[in-house]
């Protein structure tokens, strides 16, 4: 028997329950053996209207499809790259499934434009064309248009009228952006993925970011603890708490602002586990220019995107805190006391357990300068061993220390 395969393309940014319901209804009504969700490719690092990179949208589709044996996900458009033309996709599918009958499912708006699509004649030859009306009036309009396509192009059309879920990916993104729950709108596994990765997260103007203007210090700390707990692995979350504690201790000991140290320590790795592509999107969105070394070393990115997320998305305005996050991986010449404290607390927090950490703790506790000396040397030696490039800020921080020592000799 001829296999019947449905094709449902889209940006799926993100996939939601409306897509799934539509897929399941068409599987049922058209007697499909399987239905392929095909996310379109979009240029990487382009953040137009919050478009996520293709690999993340693909992963969300896979998670959503995992519960339905007849729904599968195809990455053919993503792998092909460039502008996704339906005619090319159908040609590829015809090669993959030469015996199958293909059913192209489109939204009702799109259906009415089908005859304008690139190489529509070939599309109509390769696939049956399917759409569902959103309301009674639309049904007759779609039917009429289908008749025209059948007459003029010999197309095979299927117009359905089951109730569609009135939901768009834009609605879902809006809810997530404003820190509202999207439970029930997207499959649970997808929601967990979105929350774990901090996707479509709160932007300026959201209810909770107003906290930055009006909330108490304790409220701010607990707000960020919540965010970090969702966004980081348990290990990284504990690390953040420990760096915060160590920074608080060092601030008390060396006369820095204790609250700022506690806060900067807590949030310093806020972007550490955010996917690299999303970090690059953030960096591009806020017009931050990366140098060659930063571009080649993904490890350095989280400090840069972290400071940007704190400044632009969480409205942190304290430049001392922002710089402490910004330079916690590379250090730099002319570091403030707070910057030194966060840089060093990251090396010696209680969760760190490497050879020599106890001795380094004693060194840092006796003198920040001596601690810096050891850490910068250690960092540079490690990079030399690996044959990796050394960031100029690190070199400059080290030179500054050496020259200051020479001056005092
Ligand atoms: Fe870090
Ligand atoms: Fe860290």
mmCIF file of C-alpha atoms and ligand atoms in Angstrom:
data_model
loop_
_atom_site.group_PDB
_atom_site.id
_atom_site.type_symbol
_atom_site.label_atom_id
_atom_site.label_comp_id
_atom_site.label_asym_id
_atom_site.label_seq_id
_atom_site.Cartn_x
_atom_site.Cartn_y
_atom_site.Cartn_z
ATOM 1 C CA UNK A 1 0.000 0.000 0.000
ATOM 2 C CA UNK A 2 1.244 3.476 -0.825
ATOM 3 C CA UNK A 3 2.667 5.223 2.203
ATOM 4 C CA UNK A 4 0.940 8.535 2.996
ATOM 5 C CA UNK A 5 3.272 11.203 4.411
ATOM 6 C CA UNK A 6 2.161 14.589 5.733
ATOM 7 C CA UNK A 7 4.521 17.562 5.622
ATOM 8 C CA UNK A 8 4.164 20.439 8.050
ATOM 9 C CA UNK A 9 6.812 23.135 7.726
ATOM 10 C CA UNK A 10 7.311 26.253 9.807
ATOM 11 C CA UNK A 11 9.737 28.232 11.874
ATOM 12 C CA UNK A 12 8.486 26.455 15.034
ATOM 13 C CA UNK A 13 9.824 29.282 17.188
ATOM 14 C CA UNK A 14 8.791 27.563 19.410
ATOM 15 C CA UNK A 15 6.640 24.606 18.439
ATOM 16 C CA UNK A 16 3.389 24.735 20.453
ATOM 17 C CA UNK A 17 0.305 22.655 21.166
ATOM 18 C CA UNK A 18 -1.573 24.260 18.250
ATOM 19 C CA UNK A 19 0.963 22.717 15.829
ATOM 20 C CA UNK A 20 0.668 19.331 17.505
ATOM 21 C CA UNK A 21 -3.135 19.400 17.468
ATOM 22 C CA UNK A 22 -3.100 20.354 13.773
ATOM 23 C CA UNK A 23 -0.653 17.528 12.991
ATOM 24 C CA UNK A 24 -2.728 14.954 14.868
ATOM 25 C CA UNK A 25 -5.993 16.042 13.207
ATOM 26 C CA UNK A 26 -4.491 15.792 9.723
ATOM 27 C CA UNK A 27 -2.963 12.395 10.516
ATOM 28 C CA UNK A 28 -6.433 11.216 11.489
ATOM 29 C CA UNK A 29 -8.436 12.830 8.678
ATOM 30 C CA UNK A 30 -6.066 12.045 5.828
ATOM 31 C CA UNK A 31 -5.128 8.610 7.157
ATOM 32 C CA UNK A 32 -1.438 9.527 7.201
ATOM 33 C CA UNK A 33 1.150 6.904 8.073
ATOM 34 C CA UNK A 34 3.466 9.614 9.332
ATOM 35 C CA UNK A 35 3.812 13.365 9.442
ATOM 36 C CA UNK A 36 7.103 15.208 9.116
ATOM 37 C CA UNK A 37 7.656 18.453 10.986
ATOM 38 C CA UNK A 38 10.186 20.431 8.958
ATOM 39 C CA UNK A 39 11.645 23.499 10.685
ATOM 40 C CA UNK A 40 12.898 26.091 8.205
ATOM 41 C CA UNK A 41 16.489 27.196 8.217
ATOM 42 C CA UNK A 42 17.288 30.775 9.214
ATOM 43 C CA UNK A 43 20.673 32.469 9.097
ATOM 44 C CA UNK A 44 22.602 31.790 12.320
ATOM 45 C CA UNK A 45 22.993 34.596 14.868
ATOM 46 C CA UNK A 46 20.177 36.606 13.318
ATOM 47 C CA UNK A 47 17.866 37.628 16.081
ATOM 48 C CA UNK A 48 15.032 39.137 14.013
ATOM 49 C CA UNK A 49 11.922 38.961 16.174
ATOM 50 C CA UNK A 50 13.598 36.620 18.636
ATOM 51 C CA UNK A 51 14.221 33.870 16.078
ATOM 52 C CA UNK A 52 16.156 31.100 17.781
ATOM 53 C CA UNK A 53 18.984 29.274 16.009
ATOM 54 C CA UNK A 54 17.871 26.318 13.925
ATOM 55 C CA UNK A 55 19.409 23.645 16.144
ATOM 56 C CA UNK A 56 17.366 24.772 19.151
ATOM 57 C CA UNK A 57 14.104 24.933 17.184
ATOM 58 C CA UNK A 58 14.888 21.495 15.788
ATOM 59 C CA UNK A 59 15.520 20.097 19.259
ATOM 60 C CA UNK A 60 12.210 21.492 20.535
ATOM 61 C CA UNK A 61 10.399 19.835 17.609
ATOM 62 C CA UNK A 62 12.090 16.539 18.467
ATOM 63 C CA UNK A 63 11.025 16.838 22.099
ATOM 64 C CA UNK A 64 7.446 17.668 21.070
ATOM 65 C CA UNK A 65 7.286 14.788 18.577
ATOM 66 C CA UNK A 66 8.727 12.218 20.958
ATOM 67 C CA UNK A 67 5.317 11.480 22.483
ATOM 68 C CA UNK A 68 3.628 10.756 19.113
ATOM 69 C CA UNK A 69 4.776 7.723 17.111
ATOM 70 C CA UNK A 70 3.412 9.064 13.807
ATOM 71 C CA UNK A 71 5.010 12.513 14.114
ATOM 72 C CA UNK A 72 8.641 12.747 13.019
ATOM 73 C CA UNK A 73 11.049 15.637 12.611
ATOM 74 C CA UNK A 74 13.080 16.233 9.478
ATOM 75 C CA UNK A 75 16.124 18.496 9.345
ATOM 76 C CA UNK A 76 16.356 18.592 5.546
ATOM 77 C CA UNK A 77 15.719 22.326 5.236
ATOM 78 C CA UNK A 78 18.122 23.144 8.054
ATOM 79 C CA UNK A 79 20.813 20.932 6.534
ATOM 80 C CA UNK A 80 20.268 22.453 3.107
ATOM 81 C CA UNK A 81 20.555 26.021 4.470
ATOM 82 C CA UNK A 82 19.770 29.095 2.380
ATOM 83 C CA UNK A 83 16.222 30.181 1.560
ATOM 84 C CA UNK A 84 13.876 27.247 2.041
ATOM 85 C CA UNK A 85 11.732 26.714 -1.060
ATOM 86 C CA UNK A 86 8.967 24.158 -0.722
ATOM 87 C CA UNK A 87 9.578 22.884 -4.234
ATOM 88 C CA UNK A 88 13.179 21.937 -3.323
ATOM 89 C CA UNK A 89 12.041 20.251 -0.130
ATOM 90 C CA UNK A 90 9.430 18.207 -2.003
ATOM 91 C CA UNK A 91 11.999 17.154 -4.603
ATOM 92 C CA UNK A 92 14.275 15.899 -1.836
ATOM 93 C CA UNK A 93 11.420 14.090 -0.129
ATOM 94 C CA UNK A 94 10.446 12.474 -3.421
ATOM 95 C CA UNK A 95 13.968 11.086 -3.654
ATOM 96 C CA UNK A 96 13.851 9.834 -0.072
ATOM 97 C CA UNK A 97 10.355 8.346 -0.391
ATOM 98 C CA UNK A 98 9.866 7.588 -4.115
ATOM 99 C CA UNK A 99 6.797 5.423 -3.546
ATOM 100 C CA UNK A 100 5.016 7.648 -1.040
ATOM 101 C CA UNK A 101 2.138 10.067 -1.573
ATOM 102 C CA UNK A 102 2.996 13.437 -0.040
ATOM 103 C CA UNK A 103 0.475 15.779 1.633
ATOM 104 C CA UNK A 104 1.640 19.353 2.038
ATOM 105 C CA UNK A 105 -0.146 21.014 4.973
ATOM 106 C CA UNK A 106 -0.271 24.806 5.003
ATOM 107 C CA UNK A 107 -1.968 27.447 7.120
ATOM 108 C CA UNK A 108 -5.168 28.831 5.627
ATOM 109 C CA UNK A 109 -3.565 32.214 4.805
ATOM 110 C CA UNK A 110 -0.673 30.519 3.068
ATOM 111 C CA UNK A 111 -2.982 28.198 1.148
ATOM 112 C CA UNK A 112 -4.573 31.167 -0.568
ATOM 113 C CA UNK A 113 -1.153 32.264 -1.897
ATOM 114 C CA UNK A 114 -0.021 28.831 -3.119
ATOM 115 C CA UNK A 115 -0.195 29.649 -6.839
ATOM 116 C CA UNK A 116 2.407 32.401 -6.235
ATOM 117 C CA UNK A 117 4.944 30.008 -4.707
ATOM 118 C CA UNK A 118 8.125 29.243 -6.587
ATOM 119 C CA UNK A 119 7.449 26.556 -9.193
ATOM 120 C CA UNK A 120 3.916 25.920 -7.994
ATOM 121 C CA UNK A 121 3.128 23.605 -10.910
ATOM 122 C CA UNK A 122 5.848 21.210 -9.745
ATOM 123 C CA UNK A 123 4.619 21.504 -6.145
ATOM 124 C CA UNK A 124 1.090 20.572 -7.203
ATOM 125 C CA UNK A 125 2.414 17.583 -9.122
ATOM 126 C CA UNK A 126 4.488 16.293 -6.243
ATOM 127 C CA UNK A 127 2.078 16.765 -3.331
ATOM 128 C CA UNK A 128 -1.571 16.950 -2.334
ATOM 129 C CA UNK A 129 -2.346 20.381 -0.883
ATOM 130 C CA UNK A 130 -4.074 20.596 2.486
ATOM 131 C CA UNK A 131 -5.426 23.346 4.723
ATOM 132 C CA UNK A 132 -7.891 23.772 7.547
ATOM 133 C CA UNK A 133 -10.369 26.651 7.791
ATOM 134 C CA UNK A 134 -10.324 28.626 11.027
ATOM 135 C CA UNK A 135 -13.988 29.546 10.729
ATOM 136 C CA UNK A 136 -17.044 28.984 8.509
ATOM 137 C CA UNK A 137 -16.460 31.937 6.221
ATOM 138 C CA UNK A 138 -12.953 30.817 5.504
ATOM 139 C CA UNK A 139 -14.048 27.310 4.572
ATOM 140 C CA UNK A 140 -15.943 28.386 1.457
ATOM 141 C CA UNK A 141 -13.125 30.717 0.453
ATOM 142 C CA UNK A 142 -10.581 27.913 0.730
ATOM 143 C CA UNK A 143 -12.872 25.507 -1.125
ATOM 144 C CA UNK A 144 -13.308 27.975 -3.964
ATOM 145 C CA UNK A 145 -9.577 28.537 -4.250
ATOM 146 C CA UNK A 146 -8.962 24.786 -4.133
ATOM 147 C CA UNK A 147 -11.351 24.326 -7.085
ATOM 148 C CA UNK A 148 -9.393 26.903 -9.055
ATOM 149 C CA UNK A 149 -6.108 25.094 -8.307
ATOM 150 C CA UNK A 150 -7.636 21.768 -9.272
ATOM 151 C CA UNK A 151 -8.953 23.150 -12.555
ATOM 152 C CA UNK A 152 -5.927 25.176 -13.580
ATOM 153 C CA UNK A 153 -3.102 22.992 -12.298
ATOM 154 C CA UNK A 154 -4.646 19.590 -11.797
ATOM 155 C CA UNK A 155 -3.906 19.982 -8.080
ATOM 156 C CA UNK A 156 -5.321 17.567 -5.502
ATOM 157 C CA UNK A 157 -6.665 19.600 -2.557
ATOM 158 C CA UNK A 158 -8.036 18.689 0.865
ATOM 159 C CA UNK A 159 -9.845 21.405 2.785
ATOM 160 C CA UNK A 160 -10.810 20.525 6.351
ATOM 161 C CA UNK A 161 -12.803 22.423 8.936
ATOM 162 C CA UNK A 162 -11.925 20.983 12.332
ATOM 163 C CA UNK A 163 -11.532 23.497 15.178
ATOM 164 C CA UNK A 164 -7.947 24.780 15.198
ATOM 165 C CA UNK A 165 -6.241 26.011 18.348
ATOM 166 C CA UNK A 166 -6.091 29.777 18.224
ATOM 167 C CA UNK A 167 -2.486 30.121 19.314
ATOM 168 C CA UNK A 168 0.665 31.467 17.718
ATOM 169 C CA UNK A 169 4.350 31.152 18.512
ATOM 170 C CA UNK A 170 4.356 34.930 18.981
ATOM 171 C CA UNK A 171 1.773 34.550 21.792
ATOM 172 C CA UNK A 172 3.946 31.926 23.438
ATOM 173 C CA UNK A 173 7.075 34.067 23.176
ATOM 174 C CA UNK A 174 5.235 37.082 24.605
ATOM 175 C CA UNK A 175 4.113 35.096 27.624
ATOM 176 C CA UNK A 176 7.593 33.734 28.257
ATOM 177 C CA UNK A 177 9.164 37.141 27.803
ATOM 178 C CA UNK A 178 6.922 38.546 30.487
ATOM 179 C CA UNK A 179 7.731 35.695 32.849
ATOM 180 C CA UNK A 180 4.222 34.234 32.564
ATOM 181 C CA UNK A 181 3.818 30.503 32.452
ATOM 182 C CA UNK A 182 3.433 28.871 29.053
ATOM 183 C CA UNK A 183 2.195 25.679 30.656
ATOM 184 C CA UNK A 184 -0.511 24.088 28.530
ATOM 185 C CA UNK A 185 0.547 26.110 25.478
ATOM 186 C CA UNK A 186 3.630 24.094 24.601
ATOM 187 C CA UNK A 187 4.338 20.429 25.364
ATOM 188 C CA UNK A 188 5.778 19.947 28.869
ATOM 189 C CA UNK A 189 9.134 18.641 27.582
ATOM 190 C CA UNK A 190 9.475 21.709 25.368
ATOM 191 C CA UNK A 191 8.623 24.026 28.241
ATOM 192 C CA UNK A 192 11.255 22.386 30.419
ATOM 193 C CA UNK A 193 13.834 22.794 27.629
ATOM 194 C CA UNK A 194 12.913 26.477 27.220
ATOM 195 C CA UNK A 195 13.183 27.119 30.949
ATOM 196 C CA UNK A 196 16.384 25.151 31.434
ATOM 197 C CA UNK A 197 18.098 27.007 28.624
ATOM 198 C CA UNK A 198 16.646 30.407 29.545
ATOM 199 C CA UNK A 199 15.174 30.856 26.044
ATOM 200 C CA UNK A 200 12.752 33.679 25.159
ATOM 201 C CA UNK A 201 13.515 35.049 28.571
ATOM 202 C CA UNK A 202 12.365 38.196 30.270
ATOM 203 C CA UNK A 203 13.209 41.428 28.520
ATOM 204 C CA UNK A 204 13.213 45.021 29.726
ATOM 205 C CA UNK A 205 9.759 46.172 30.665
ATOM 206 C CA UNK A 206 8.671 42.840 32.069
ATOM 207 C CA UNK A 207 6.947 42.819 35.440
ATOM 208 C CA UNK A 208 9.780 41.295 37.376
ATOM 209 C CA UNK A 209 12.573 43.391 35.938
ATOM 210 C CA UNK A 210 10.864 46.401 37.512
ATOM 211 C CA UNK A 211 12.166 44.864 40.691
ATOM 212 C CA UNK A 212 15.547 46.305 39.746
ATOM 213 C CA UNK A 213 14.149 49.796 40.267
ATOM 214 C CA UNK A 214 12.014 49.264 43.296
ATOM 215 C CA UNK A 215 12.796 45.953 45.014
ATOM 216 C CA UNK A 216 14.841 45.554 48.190
ATOM 217 C CA UNK A 217 18.360 44.121 47.994
ATOM 218 C CA UNK A 218 17.132 40.825 49.449
ATOM 219 C CA UNK A 219 14.371 40.631 46.838
ATOM 220 C CA UNK A 220 16.905 41.174 44.074
ATOM 221 C CA UNK A 221 19.163 38.441 45.411
ATOM 222 C CA UNK A 222 16.309 35.986 45.644
ATOM 223 C CA UNK A 223 15.056 36.960 42.164
ATOM 224 C CA UNK A 224 18.478 36.114 40.693
ATOM 225 C CA UNK A 225 18.827 32.968 42.772
ATOM 226 C CA UNK A 226 15.551 31.786 41.165
ATOM 227 C CA UNK A 227 16.757 32.601 37.684
ATOM 228 C CA UNK A 228 20.106 30.906 38.208
ATOM 229 C CA UNK A 229 18.515 27.833 39.696
ATOM 230 C CA UNK A 230 16.425 27.433 36.559
ATOM 231 C CA UNK A 231 19.192 28.275 34.161
ATOM 232 C CA UNK A 232 22.207 26.475 35.590
ATOM 233 C CA UNK A 233 23.075 22.878 36.397
ATOM 234 C CA UNK A 234 23.114 22.057 40.097
ATOM 235 C CA UNK A 235 26.920 22.071 40.133
ATOM 236 C CA UNK A 236 27.134 25.495 38.500
ATOM 237 C CA UNK A 237 24.396 26.857 40.743
ATOM 238 C CA UNK A 238 26.288 25.756 43.852
ATOM 239 C CA UNK A 239 29.459 27.262 42.380
ATOM 240 C CA UNK A 240 27.613 30.586 41.968
ATOM 241 C CA UNK A 241 26.466 30.540 45.594
ATOM 242 C CA UNK A 242 30.002 29.728 46.767
ATOM 243 C CA UNK A 243 31.621 32.454 44.673
ATOM 244 C CA UNK A 244 29.071 34.845 46.163
ATOM 245 C CA UNK A 245 30.040 33.771 49.685
ATOM 246 C CA UNK A 246 33.763 33.980 48.997
ATOM 247 C CA UNK A 247 33.363 37.403 47.376
ATOM 248 C CA UNK A 248 31.441 38.610 50.423
ATOM 249 C CA UNK A 249 34.255 37.359 52.671
ATOM 250 C CA UNK A 250 36.967 39.029 50.587
ATOM 251 C CA UNK A 251 34.985 42.287 50.429
ATOM 252 C CA UNK A 252 34.737 42.401 54.216
ATOM 253 C CA UNK A 253 38.431 41.604 54.578
ATOM 254 C CA UNK A 254 39.734 44.069 51.996
ATOM 255 C CA UNK A 255 37.218 46.880 52.417
ATOM 256 C CA UNK A 256 35.070 46.571 49.287
ATOM 257 C CA UNK A 257 31.287 47.014 49.084
ATOM 258 C CA UNK A 258 30.042 43.768 50.636
ATOM 259 C CA UNK A 259 26.611 43.735 48.970
ATOM 260 C CA UNK A 260 27.986 44.410 45.518
ATOM 261 C CA UNK A 261 30.533 41.632 45.972
ATOM 262 C CA UNK A 262 27.884 39.177 47.143
ATOM 263 C CA UNK A 263 25.651 40.114 44.217
ATOM 264 C CA UNK A 264 28.331 40.096 41.494
ATOM 265 C CA UNK A 265 29.643 36.757 42.773
ATOM 266 C CA UNK A 266 26.159 35.283 42.577
ATOM 267 C CA UNK A 267 25.463 36.359 38.993
ATOM 268 C CA UNK A 268 28.951 36.141 37.462
ATOM 269 C CA UNK A 269 28.192 32.891 35.575
ATOM 270 C CA UNK A 270 24.586 33.699 34.634
ATOM 271 C CA UNK A 271 25.301 32.904 30.978
ATOM 272 C CA UNK A 272 27.766 30.068 31.521
ATOM 273 C CA UNK A 273 25.410 27.317 30.368
ATOM 274 C CA UNK A 274 23.462 29.284 27.785
ATOM 275 C CA UNK A 275 23.991 27.758 24.323
ATOM 276 C CA UNK A 276 26.838 29.422 22.441
ATOM 277 C CA UNK A 277 24.582 30.491 19.571
ATOM 278 C CA UNK A 278 22.210 32.232 21.962
ATOM 279 C CA UNK A 279 25.155 34.013 23.607
ATOM 280 C CA UNK A 280 26.344 35.155 20.192
ATOM 281 C CA UNK A 281 22.842 36.420 19.402
ATOM 282 C CA UNK A 282 22.857 38.455 22.617
ATOM 283 C CA UNK A 283 26.277 39.853 21.813
ATOM 284 C CA UNK A 284 25.192 40.808 18.310
ATOM 285 C CA UNK A 285 21.879 42.232 19.483
ATOM 286 C CA UNK A 286 23.618 44.694 21.780
ATOM 287 C CA UNK A 287 26.217 45.563 19.128
ATOM 288 C CA UNK A 288 29.161 44.264 21.120
ATOM 289 C CA UNK A 289 32.178 43.714 18.918
ATOM 290 C CA UNK A 290 34.263 40.654 19.711
ATOM 291 C CA UNK A 291 37.981 40.522 19.072
ATOM 292 C CA UNK A 292 39.643 37.530 17.395
ATOM 293 C CA UNK A 293 40.575 35.815 20.633
ATOM 294 C CA UNK A 294 37.087 36.152 22.085
ATOM 295 C CA UNK A 295 35.597 34.756 18.914
ATOM 296 C CA UNK A 296 37.924 31.761 19.029
ATOM 297 C CA UNK A 297 37.385 30.946 22.714
ATOM 298 C CA UNK A 298 33.773 30.100 23.604
ATOM 299 C CA UNK A 299 34.771 30.067 27.296
ATOM 300 C CA UNK A 300 35.282 33.824 27.212
ATOM 301 C CA UNK A 301 31.858 34.574 25.759
ATOM 302 C CA UNK A 302 29.784 33.989 28.902
ATOM 303 C CA UNK A 303 31.431 36.885 30.730
ATOM 304 C CA UNK A 304 30.615 39.220 27.849
ATOM 305 C CA UNK A 305 27.064 38.032 27.218
ATOM 306 C CA UNK A 306 26.549 37.759 31.003
ATOM 307 C CA UNK A 307 27.311 41.436 31.542
ATOM 308 C CA UNK A 308 25.080 42.342 28.558
ATOM 309 C CA UNK A 309 22.142 40.261 29.817
ATOM 310 C CA UNK A 310 22.456 41.831 33.275
ATOM 311 C CA UNK A 311 22.651 45.343 31.866
ATOM 312 C CA UNK A 312 20.045 45.220 29.100
ATOM 313 C CA UNK A 313 17.641 42.514 30.153
ATOM 314 C CA UNK A 314 17.750 42.815 33.938
ATOM 315 C CA UNK A 315 18.402 46.547 34.112
ATOM 316 C CA UNK A 316 21.461 46.335 36.322
ATOM 317 C CA UNK A 317 22.994 49.789 36.056
ATOM 318 C CA UNK A 318 25.902 49.512 38.491
ATOM 319 C CA UNK A 319 28.975 49.593 36.239
ATOM 320 C CA UNK A 320 31.209 48.176 38.965
ATOM 321 C CA UNK A 321 29.059 45.048 39.132
ATOM 322 C CA UNK A 322 28.784 44.834 35.340
ATOM 323 C CA UNK A 323 32.556 45.130 34.916
ATOM 324 C CA UNK A 324 33.214 42.550 37.611
ATOM 325 C CA UNK A 325 31.130 40.085 35.579
ATOM 326 C CA UNK A 326 32.568 41.278 32.277
ATOM 327 C CA UNK A 327 36.207 40.723 33.280
ATOM 328 C CA UNK A 328 35.912 37.671 35.518
ATOM 329 C CA UNK A 329 37.457 35.361 32.911
ATOM 330 C CA UNK A 330 40.255 37.460 31.438
ATOM 331 C CA UNK A 331 40.977 40.064 34.140
ATOM 332 C CA UNK A 332 42.368 43.337 32.759
ATOM 333 C CA UNK A 333 44.757 46.153 33.605
ATOM 334 C CA UNK A 334 43.378 48.726 36.014
ATOM 335 C CA UNK A 335 40.895 46.389 37.698
ATOM 336 C CA UNK A 336 38.734 47.835 40.453
ATOM 337 C CA UNK A 337 38.814 46.239 43.896
ATOM 338 C CA UNK A 338 35.477 44.546 43.149
ATOM 339 C CA UNK A 339 36.731 43.173 39.826
ATOM 340 C CA UNK A 340 39.773 41.658 41.553
ATOM 341 C CA UNK A 341 37.584 40.127 44.236
ATOM 342 C CA UNK A 342 35.216 38.423 41.772
ATOM 343 C CA UNK A 343 38.095 37.229 39.586
ATOM 344 C CA UNK A 344 39.821 35.674 42.591
ATOM 345 C CA UNK A 345 36.694 34.377 44.351
ATOM 346 C CA UNK A 346 35.964 32.420 41.167
ATOM 347 C CA UNK A 347 39.333 30.639 41.579
ATOM 348 C CA UNK A 348 39.109 29.837 45.271
ATOM 349 C CA UNK A 349 35.392 29.396 46.087
ATOM 350 C CA UNK A 350 34.657 26.496 48.469
ATOM 351 C CA UNK A 351 33.438 24.228 45.650
ATOM 352 C CA UNK A 352 36.820 24.419 43.874
ATOM 353 C CA UNK A 353 38.945 21.361 44.424
ATOM 354 C CA UNK A 354 42.196 21.221 42.510
ATOM 355 C CA UNK A 355 45.829 20.709 43.505
ATOM 356 C CA UNK A 356 47.130 23.773 45.262
ATOM 357 C CA UNK A 357 43.739 25.423 45.877
ATOM 358 C CA UNK A 358 44.272 25.556 49.662
ATOM 359 C CA UNK A 359 47.606 27.293 49.272
ATOM 360 C CA UNK A 360 46.065 29.702 46.756
ATOM 361 C CA UNK A 361 43.250 30.455 49.243
ATOM 362 C CA UNK A 362 45.848 31.365 51.876
ATOM 363 C CA UNK A 363 47.709 33.543 49.384
ATOM 364 C CA UNK A 364 44.563 35.410 48.285
ATOM 365 C CA UNK A 365 43.434 35.863 51.888
ATOM 366 C CA UNK A 366 46.807 37.390 52.754
ATOM 367 C CA UNK A 367 47.033 39.683 49.699
ATOM 368 C CA UNK A 368 44.851 40.233 46.644
ATOM 369 C CA UNK A 369 47.876 41.334 44.600
ATOM 370 C CA UNK A 370 49.798 38.151 45.390
ATOM 371 C CA UNK A 371 46.701 36.129 44.618
ATOM 372 C CA UNK A 372 46.314 37.883 41.281
ATOM 373 C CA UNK A 373 49.948 37.229 40.508
ATOM 374 C CA UNK A 374 49.503 33.485 41.020
ATOM 375 C CA UNK A 375 46.167 33.257 39.161
ATOM 376 C CA UNK A 376 47.263 35.252 36.134
ATOM 377 C CA UNK A 377 50.490 33.266 35.858
ATOM 378 C CA UNK A 378 48.539 30.036 36.219
ATOM 379 C CA UNK A 379 46.032 31.087 33.583
ATOM 380 C CA UNK A 380 48.718 32.166 31.098
ATOM 381 C CA UNK A 381 50.761 28.993 31.674
ATOM 382 C CA UNK A 382 47.693 26.835 31.039
ATOM 383 C CA UNK A 383 46.960 28.634 27.772
ATOM 384 C CA UNK A 384 50.600 28.323 26.679
ATOM 385 C CA UNK A 385 50.539 24.603 27.421
ATOM 386 C CA UNK A 386 47.427 24.200 25.293
ATOM 387 C CA UNK A 387 48.846 26.359 22.527
ATOM 388 C CA UNK A 388 45.762 28.580 22.896
ATOM 389 C CA UNK A 389 45.765 32.328 22.258
ATOM 390 C CA UNK A 390 46.063 34.581 25.305
ATOM 391 C CA UNK A 391 43.632 37.449 25.597
ATOM 392 C CA UNK A 392 45.343 40.842 25.568
ATOM 393 C CA UNK A 393 43.469 41.896 28.709
ATOM 394 C CA UNK A 394 45.103 39.008 30.578
ATOM 395 C CA UNK A 395 48.546 39.932 29.277
ATOM 396 C CA UNK A 396 47.996 43.567 30.223
ATOM 397 C CA UNK A 397 46.798 42.650 33.712
ATOM 398 C CA UNK A 398 49.942 40.585 34.234
ATOM 399 C CA UNK A 399 52.249 43.274 32.815
ATOM 400 C CA UNK A 400 50.687 45.852 35.082
ATOM 401 C CA UNK A 401 51.434 43.710 38.121
ATOM 402 C CA UNK A 402 55.041 43.100 37.100
ATOM 403 C CA UNK A 403 55.708 46.744 36.275
ATOM 404 C CA UNK A 404 54.148 47.923 39.548
ATOM 405 C CA UNK A 405 56.399 45.539 41.428
ATOM 406 C CA UNK A 406 59.477 46.815 39.563
ATOM 407 C CA UNK A 407 58.498 50.397 40.406
ATOM 408 C CA UNK A 408 58.328 49.632 44.092
ATOM 409 C CA UNK A 409 61.689 47.819 44.094
HETATM 410 FE FE1 LIG B 1 32.785 32.078 34.573
HETATM 411 FE FE1 LIG B 2 32.671 30.890 37.736
#
